[in-house]
mmCIF file of C-alpha atoms and ligand atoms in Angstrom:
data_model
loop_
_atom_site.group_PDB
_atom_site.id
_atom_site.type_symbol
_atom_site.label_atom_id
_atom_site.label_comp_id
_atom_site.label_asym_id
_atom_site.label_seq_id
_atom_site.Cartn_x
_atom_site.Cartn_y
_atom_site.Cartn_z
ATOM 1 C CA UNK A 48 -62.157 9.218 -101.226
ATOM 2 C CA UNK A 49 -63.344 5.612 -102.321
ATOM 3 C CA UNK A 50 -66.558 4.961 -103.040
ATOM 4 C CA UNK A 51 -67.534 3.179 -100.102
ATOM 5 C CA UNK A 52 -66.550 5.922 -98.137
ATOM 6 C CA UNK A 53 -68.706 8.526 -100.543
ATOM 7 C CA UNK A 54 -71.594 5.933 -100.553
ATOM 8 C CA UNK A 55 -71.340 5.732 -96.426
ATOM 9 C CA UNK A 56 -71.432 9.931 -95.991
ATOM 10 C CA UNK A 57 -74.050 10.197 -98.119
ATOM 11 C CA UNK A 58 -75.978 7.612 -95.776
ATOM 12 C CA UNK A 59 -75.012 9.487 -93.058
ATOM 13 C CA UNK A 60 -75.858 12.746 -94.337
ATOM 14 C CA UNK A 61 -72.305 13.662 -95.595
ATOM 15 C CA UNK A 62 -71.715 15.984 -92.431
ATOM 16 C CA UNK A 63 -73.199 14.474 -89.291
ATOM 17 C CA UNK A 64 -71.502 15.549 -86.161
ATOM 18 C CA UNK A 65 -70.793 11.997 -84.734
ATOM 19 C CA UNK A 66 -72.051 9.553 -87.116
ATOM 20 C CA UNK A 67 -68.877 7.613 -86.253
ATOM 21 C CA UNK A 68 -65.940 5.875 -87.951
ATOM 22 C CA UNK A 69 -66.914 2.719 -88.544
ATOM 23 C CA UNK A 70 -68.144 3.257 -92.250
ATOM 24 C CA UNK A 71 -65.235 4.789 -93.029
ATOM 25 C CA UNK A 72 -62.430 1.664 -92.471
ATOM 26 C CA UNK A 73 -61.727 -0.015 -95.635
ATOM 27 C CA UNK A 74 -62.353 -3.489 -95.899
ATOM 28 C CA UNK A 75 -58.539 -4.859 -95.960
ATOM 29 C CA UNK A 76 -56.801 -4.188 -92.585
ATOM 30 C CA UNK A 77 -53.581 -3.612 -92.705
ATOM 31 C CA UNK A 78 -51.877 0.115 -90.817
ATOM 32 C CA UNK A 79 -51.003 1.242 -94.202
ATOM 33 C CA UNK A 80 -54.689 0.784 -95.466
ATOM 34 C CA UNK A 81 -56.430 2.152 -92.407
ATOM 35 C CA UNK A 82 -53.907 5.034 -92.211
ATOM 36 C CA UNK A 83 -54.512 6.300 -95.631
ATOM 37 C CA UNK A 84 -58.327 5.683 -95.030
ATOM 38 C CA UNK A 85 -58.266 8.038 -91.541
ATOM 39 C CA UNK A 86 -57.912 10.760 -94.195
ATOM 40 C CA UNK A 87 -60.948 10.731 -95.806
ATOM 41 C CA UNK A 88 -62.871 10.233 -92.018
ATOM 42 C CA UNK A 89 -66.054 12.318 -91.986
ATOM 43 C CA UNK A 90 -67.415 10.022 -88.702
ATOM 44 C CA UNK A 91 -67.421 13.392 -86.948
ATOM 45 C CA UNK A 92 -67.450 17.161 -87.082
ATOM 46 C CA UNK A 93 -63.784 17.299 -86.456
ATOM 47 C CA UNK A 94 -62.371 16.681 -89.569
ATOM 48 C CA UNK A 95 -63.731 20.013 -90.807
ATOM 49 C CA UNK A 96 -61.020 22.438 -88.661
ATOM 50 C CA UNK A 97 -58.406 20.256 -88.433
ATOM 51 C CA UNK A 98 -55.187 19.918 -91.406
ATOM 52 C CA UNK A 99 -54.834 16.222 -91.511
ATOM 53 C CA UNK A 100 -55.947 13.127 -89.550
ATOM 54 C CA UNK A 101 -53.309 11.917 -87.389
ATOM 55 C CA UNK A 102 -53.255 8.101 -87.258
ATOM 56 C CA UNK A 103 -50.586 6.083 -84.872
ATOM 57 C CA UNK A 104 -47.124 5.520 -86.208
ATOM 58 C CA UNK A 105 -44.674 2.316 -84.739
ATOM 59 C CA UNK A 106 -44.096 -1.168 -85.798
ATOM 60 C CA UNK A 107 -46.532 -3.465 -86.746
ATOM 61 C CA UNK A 108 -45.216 -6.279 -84.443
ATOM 62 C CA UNK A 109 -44.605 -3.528 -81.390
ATOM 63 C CA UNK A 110 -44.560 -4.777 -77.741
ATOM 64 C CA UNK A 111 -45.863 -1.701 -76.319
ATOM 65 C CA UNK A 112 -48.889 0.426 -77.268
ATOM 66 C CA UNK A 113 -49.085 3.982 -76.347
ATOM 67 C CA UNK A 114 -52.275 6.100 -76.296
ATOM 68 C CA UNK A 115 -53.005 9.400 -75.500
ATOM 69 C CA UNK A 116 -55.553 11.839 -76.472
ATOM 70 C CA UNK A 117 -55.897 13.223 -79.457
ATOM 71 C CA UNK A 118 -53.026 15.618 -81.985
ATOM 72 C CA UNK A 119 -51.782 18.729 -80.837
ATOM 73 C CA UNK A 120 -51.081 21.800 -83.233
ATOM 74 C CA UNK A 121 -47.428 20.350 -84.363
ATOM 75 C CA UNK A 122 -49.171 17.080 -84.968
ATOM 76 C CA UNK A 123 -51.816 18.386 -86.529
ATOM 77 C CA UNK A 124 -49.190 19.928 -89.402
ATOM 78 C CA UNK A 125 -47.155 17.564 -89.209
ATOM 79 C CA UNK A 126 -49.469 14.176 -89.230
ATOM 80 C CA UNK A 127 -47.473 12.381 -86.948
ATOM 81 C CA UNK A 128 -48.529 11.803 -83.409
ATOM 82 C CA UNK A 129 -46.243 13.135 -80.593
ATOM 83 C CA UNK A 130 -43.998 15.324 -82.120
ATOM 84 C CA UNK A 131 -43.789 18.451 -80.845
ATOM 85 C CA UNK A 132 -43.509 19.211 -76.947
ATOM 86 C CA UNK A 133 -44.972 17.087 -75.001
ATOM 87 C CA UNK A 134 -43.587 13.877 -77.485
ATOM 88 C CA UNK A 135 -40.813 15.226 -76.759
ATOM 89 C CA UNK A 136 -41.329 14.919 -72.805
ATOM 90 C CA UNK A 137 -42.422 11.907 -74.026
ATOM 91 C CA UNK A 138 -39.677 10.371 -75.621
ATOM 92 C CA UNK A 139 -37.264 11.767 -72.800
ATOM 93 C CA UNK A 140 -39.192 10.360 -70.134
ATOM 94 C CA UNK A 141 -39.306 6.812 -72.432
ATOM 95 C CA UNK A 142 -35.214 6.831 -72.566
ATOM 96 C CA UNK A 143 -35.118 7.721 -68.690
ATOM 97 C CA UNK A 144 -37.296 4.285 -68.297
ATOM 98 C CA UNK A 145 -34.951 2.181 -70.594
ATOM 99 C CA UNK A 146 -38.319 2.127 -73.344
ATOM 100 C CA UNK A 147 -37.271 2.647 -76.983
ATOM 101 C CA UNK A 148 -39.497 4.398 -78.971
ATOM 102 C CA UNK A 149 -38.799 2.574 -81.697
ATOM 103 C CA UNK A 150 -40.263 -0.744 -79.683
ATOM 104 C CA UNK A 151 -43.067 0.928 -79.185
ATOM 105 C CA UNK A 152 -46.767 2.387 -81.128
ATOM 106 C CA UNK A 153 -47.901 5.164 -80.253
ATOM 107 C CA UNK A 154 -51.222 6.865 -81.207
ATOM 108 C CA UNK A 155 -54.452 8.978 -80.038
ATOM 109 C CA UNK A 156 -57.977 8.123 -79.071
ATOM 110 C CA UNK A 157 -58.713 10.752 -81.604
ATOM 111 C CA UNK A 158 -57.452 11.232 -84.499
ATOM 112 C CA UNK A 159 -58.335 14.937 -85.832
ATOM 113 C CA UNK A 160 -56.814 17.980 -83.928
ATOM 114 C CA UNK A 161 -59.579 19.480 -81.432
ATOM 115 C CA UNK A 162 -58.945 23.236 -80.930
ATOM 116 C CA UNK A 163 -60.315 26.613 -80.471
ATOM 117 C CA UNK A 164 -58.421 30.117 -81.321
ATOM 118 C CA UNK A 165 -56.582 32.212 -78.428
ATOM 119 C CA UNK A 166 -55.463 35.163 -80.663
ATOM 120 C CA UNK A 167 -53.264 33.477 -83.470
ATOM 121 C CA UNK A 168 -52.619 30.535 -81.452
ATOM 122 C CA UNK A 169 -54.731 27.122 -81.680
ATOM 123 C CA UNK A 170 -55.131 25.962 -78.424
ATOM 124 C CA UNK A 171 -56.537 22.162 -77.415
ATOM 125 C CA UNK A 172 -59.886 21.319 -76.677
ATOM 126 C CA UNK A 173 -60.629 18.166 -75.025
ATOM 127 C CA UNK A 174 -62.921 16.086 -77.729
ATOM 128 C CA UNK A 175 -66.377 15.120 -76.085
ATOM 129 C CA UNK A 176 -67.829 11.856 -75.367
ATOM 130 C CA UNK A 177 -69.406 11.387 -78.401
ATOM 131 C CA UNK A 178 -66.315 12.498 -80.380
ATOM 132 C CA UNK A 179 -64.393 9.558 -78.516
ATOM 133 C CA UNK A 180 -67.026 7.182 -78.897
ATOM 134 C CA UNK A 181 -67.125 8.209 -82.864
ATOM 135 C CA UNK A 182 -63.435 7.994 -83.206
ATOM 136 C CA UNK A 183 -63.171 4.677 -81.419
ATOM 137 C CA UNK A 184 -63.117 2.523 -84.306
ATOM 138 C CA UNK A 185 -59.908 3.439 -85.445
ATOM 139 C CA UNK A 186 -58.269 2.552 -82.121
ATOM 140 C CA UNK A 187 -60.115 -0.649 -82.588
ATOM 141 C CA UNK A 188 -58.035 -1.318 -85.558
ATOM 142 C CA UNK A 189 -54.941 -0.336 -84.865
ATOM 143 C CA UNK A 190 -55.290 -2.319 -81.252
ATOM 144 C CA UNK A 191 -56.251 -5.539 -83.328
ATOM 145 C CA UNK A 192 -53.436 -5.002 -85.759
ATOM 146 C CA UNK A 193 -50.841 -4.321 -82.798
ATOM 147 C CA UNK A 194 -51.669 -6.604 -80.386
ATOM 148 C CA UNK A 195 -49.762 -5.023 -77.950
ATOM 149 C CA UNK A 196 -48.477 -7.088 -74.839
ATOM 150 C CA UNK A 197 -48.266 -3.672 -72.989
ATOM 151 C CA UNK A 198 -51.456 -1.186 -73.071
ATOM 152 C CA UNK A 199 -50.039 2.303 -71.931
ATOM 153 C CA UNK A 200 -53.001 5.251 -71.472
ATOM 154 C CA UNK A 201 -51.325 8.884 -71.320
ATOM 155 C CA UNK A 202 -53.889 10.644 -69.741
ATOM 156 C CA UNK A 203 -57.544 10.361 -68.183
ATOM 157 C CA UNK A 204 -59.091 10.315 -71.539
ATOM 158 C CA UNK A 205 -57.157 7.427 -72.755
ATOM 159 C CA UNK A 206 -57.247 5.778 -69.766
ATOM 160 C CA UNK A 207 -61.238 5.879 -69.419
ATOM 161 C CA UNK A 208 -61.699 5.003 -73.057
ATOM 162 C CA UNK A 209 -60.227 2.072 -73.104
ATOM 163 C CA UNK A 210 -59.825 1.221 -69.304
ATOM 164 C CA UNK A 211 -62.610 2.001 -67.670
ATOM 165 C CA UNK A 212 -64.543 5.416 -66.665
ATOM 166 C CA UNK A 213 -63.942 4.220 -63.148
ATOM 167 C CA UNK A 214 -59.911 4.668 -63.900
ATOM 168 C CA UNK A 215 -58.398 7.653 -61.810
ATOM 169 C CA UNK A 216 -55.235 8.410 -63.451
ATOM 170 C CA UNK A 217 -53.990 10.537 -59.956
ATOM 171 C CA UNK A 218 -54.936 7.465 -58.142
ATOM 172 C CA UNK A 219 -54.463 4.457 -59.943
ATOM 173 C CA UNK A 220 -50.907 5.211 -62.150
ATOM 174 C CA UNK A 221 -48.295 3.821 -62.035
ATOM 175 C CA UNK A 222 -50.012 -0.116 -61.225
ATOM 176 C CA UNK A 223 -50.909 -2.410 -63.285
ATOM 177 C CA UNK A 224 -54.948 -2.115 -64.471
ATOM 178 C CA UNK A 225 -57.067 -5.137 -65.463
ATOM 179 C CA UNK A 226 -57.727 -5.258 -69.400
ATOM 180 C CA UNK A 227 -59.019 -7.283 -72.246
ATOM 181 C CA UNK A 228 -56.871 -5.300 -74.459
ATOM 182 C CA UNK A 229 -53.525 -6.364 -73.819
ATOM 183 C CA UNK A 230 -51.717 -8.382 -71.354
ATOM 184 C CA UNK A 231 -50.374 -6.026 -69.349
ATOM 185 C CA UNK A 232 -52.074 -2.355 -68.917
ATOM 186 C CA UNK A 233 -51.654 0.863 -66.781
ATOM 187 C CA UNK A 234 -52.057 4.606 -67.036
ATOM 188 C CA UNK A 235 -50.529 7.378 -66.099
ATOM 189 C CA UNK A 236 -50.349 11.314 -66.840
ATOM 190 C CA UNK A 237 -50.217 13.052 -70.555
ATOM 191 C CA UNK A 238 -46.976 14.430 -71.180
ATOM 192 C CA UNK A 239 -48.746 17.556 -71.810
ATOM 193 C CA UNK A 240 -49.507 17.984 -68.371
ATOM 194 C CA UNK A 241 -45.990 18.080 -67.509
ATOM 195 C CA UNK A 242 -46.003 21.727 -69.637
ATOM 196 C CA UNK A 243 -48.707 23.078 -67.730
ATOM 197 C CA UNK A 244 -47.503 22.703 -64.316
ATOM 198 C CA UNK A 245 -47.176 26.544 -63.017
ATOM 199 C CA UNK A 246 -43.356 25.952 -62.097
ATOM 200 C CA UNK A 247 -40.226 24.354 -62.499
ATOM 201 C CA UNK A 248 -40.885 22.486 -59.097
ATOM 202 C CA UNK A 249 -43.934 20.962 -60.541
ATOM 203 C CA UNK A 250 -43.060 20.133 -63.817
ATOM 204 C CA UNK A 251 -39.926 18.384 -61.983
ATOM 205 C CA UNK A 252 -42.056 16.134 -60.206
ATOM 206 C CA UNK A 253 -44.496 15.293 -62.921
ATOM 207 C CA UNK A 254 -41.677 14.455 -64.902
ATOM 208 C CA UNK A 255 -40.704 12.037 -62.293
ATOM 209 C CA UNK A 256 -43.823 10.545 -61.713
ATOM 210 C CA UNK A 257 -44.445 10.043 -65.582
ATOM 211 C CA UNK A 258 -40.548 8.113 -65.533
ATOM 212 C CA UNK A 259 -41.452 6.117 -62.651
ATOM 213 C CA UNK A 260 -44.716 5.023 -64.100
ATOM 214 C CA UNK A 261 -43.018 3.906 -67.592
ATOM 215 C CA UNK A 262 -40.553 2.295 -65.661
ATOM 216 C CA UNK A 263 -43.123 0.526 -63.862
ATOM 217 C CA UNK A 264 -44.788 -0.509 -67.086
ATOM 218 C CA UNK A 265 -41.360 -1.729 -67.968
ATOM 219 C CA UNK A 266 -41.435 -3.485 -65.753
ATOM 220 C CA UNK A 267 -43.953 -5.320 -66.073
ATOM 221 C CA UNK A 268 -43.411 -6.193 -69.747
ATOM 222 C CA UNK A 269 -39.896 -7.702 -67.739
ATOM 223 C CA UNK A 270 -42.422 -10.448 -65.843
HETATM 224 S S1 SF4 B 206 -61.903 12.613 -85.193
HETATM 225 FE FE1 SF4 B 206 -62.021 10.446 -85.736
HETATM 226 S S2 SF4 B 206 -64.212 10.030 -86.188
HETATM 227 FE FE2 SF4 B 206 -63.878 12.270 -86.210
HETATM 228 S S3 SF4 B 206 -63.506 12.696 -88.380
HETATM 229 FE FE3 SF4 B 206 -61.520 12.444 -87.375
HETATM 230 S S4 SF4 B 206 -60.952 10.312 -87.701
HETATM 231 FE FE4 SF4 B 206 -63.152 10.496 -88.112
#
């Protein structure tokens, strides 16, 4: 942990539950940097339970920018964002819309793993308000080092975040969003969601709708 870092948890009582992110960036922004300096991130309480933070992974000079919520479990171990099952709806549902991952950055709103036990499993929690608002600098970052000409929110966190709380990702995904953040934005579902749907039926047509949504934010990157 630098020094700054030390100095700013002591001035924030070492521990405080959302005293926020911002004292933790380092002062030269590049991903590397601010990835390395995610790990030592005491903004909030959620550090404390979680293995690792997980900070976004893709190309510097990447097109697209994909955000979703925060690391599940596999992330969590890992330290890589989407890779275990929903990435990998996620990256089938990016080849069905002609997106290569590769083109593309993808990262969280939050970077620690939020979870409570169910037996031996860790199951998600959905980080509060606060949480989001402590983790927020991060994204800040990484949006002003990507620059991304395409915004993409997976989810209603992500998409009220940094689109608006008024965004309804059931009724508005799919369309292009107003935003100062990129050129182009929209939302549409997690890929998580697609894994809770109570049948085969269901999952088949979020699929879908998460396809046709990249493809419409393909789309739009097209002109
Ligand atoms: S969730 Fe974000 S603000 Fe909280 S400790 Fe982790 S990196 Fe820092």
């Amino acid at each position: 942990m630098s020094a700054r870092s030390r100095a700013a948890r002591r001035d924030t009582g070492g521990e405080s539950a959302t005293a926020g992110a911002a004292a933790f960036l380092p002062a030269r922004r590049s991903l590397a940097a601010l990835r390395k300096a995610a790990q030592d991130c005491r903004g909030c309480a959620l550090h404390a339970r979680a293995t690792q933070a997980v900070f976004g992974e893709g190309r510097r000079g990447a097109r697209i920018m994909l955000v979703g919520e925060q690391p599940g479990d596999d992330e969590d171990h890992e330290g890589r964002p989407f890779v275990g099952p929903a990435g990998r709806v996620l990256d089938a549902a990016l080849r069905a819309a002609g997106i290569d991952r590769a083109d593309c950055y993808v990262s969280n709103t939050v970077k620690h793993f939020k979870w409570q036990p169910r037996g031996k499993r860790r199951m998600h929690s959905k980080p509060n308000a606060a949480e989001q608002r402590a983790c927020r600098p991060w994204l800040d970052a990484e949006l002003e080092q990507i620059r991304p000409e395409l915004l993409v929110c997976l989810g209603a966190t992500a998409a009220q975040a940094l689109l608006g709380r008024g965004v309804r990702v059931t009724v508005d995904h799919g369309r292009a969003l107003p935003s100062a953040l990129a050129k182009h934005a929209i939302a549409t579902i997690h890929p998580s969601s697609v894994l809770r749907q109570p049948d085969a039926d269901a999952r088949e047509r979020a699929r879908r709708q998460l396809t046709d949504d990249l493809r419409a934010a393909a789309a739009l990157l097209r002109g």
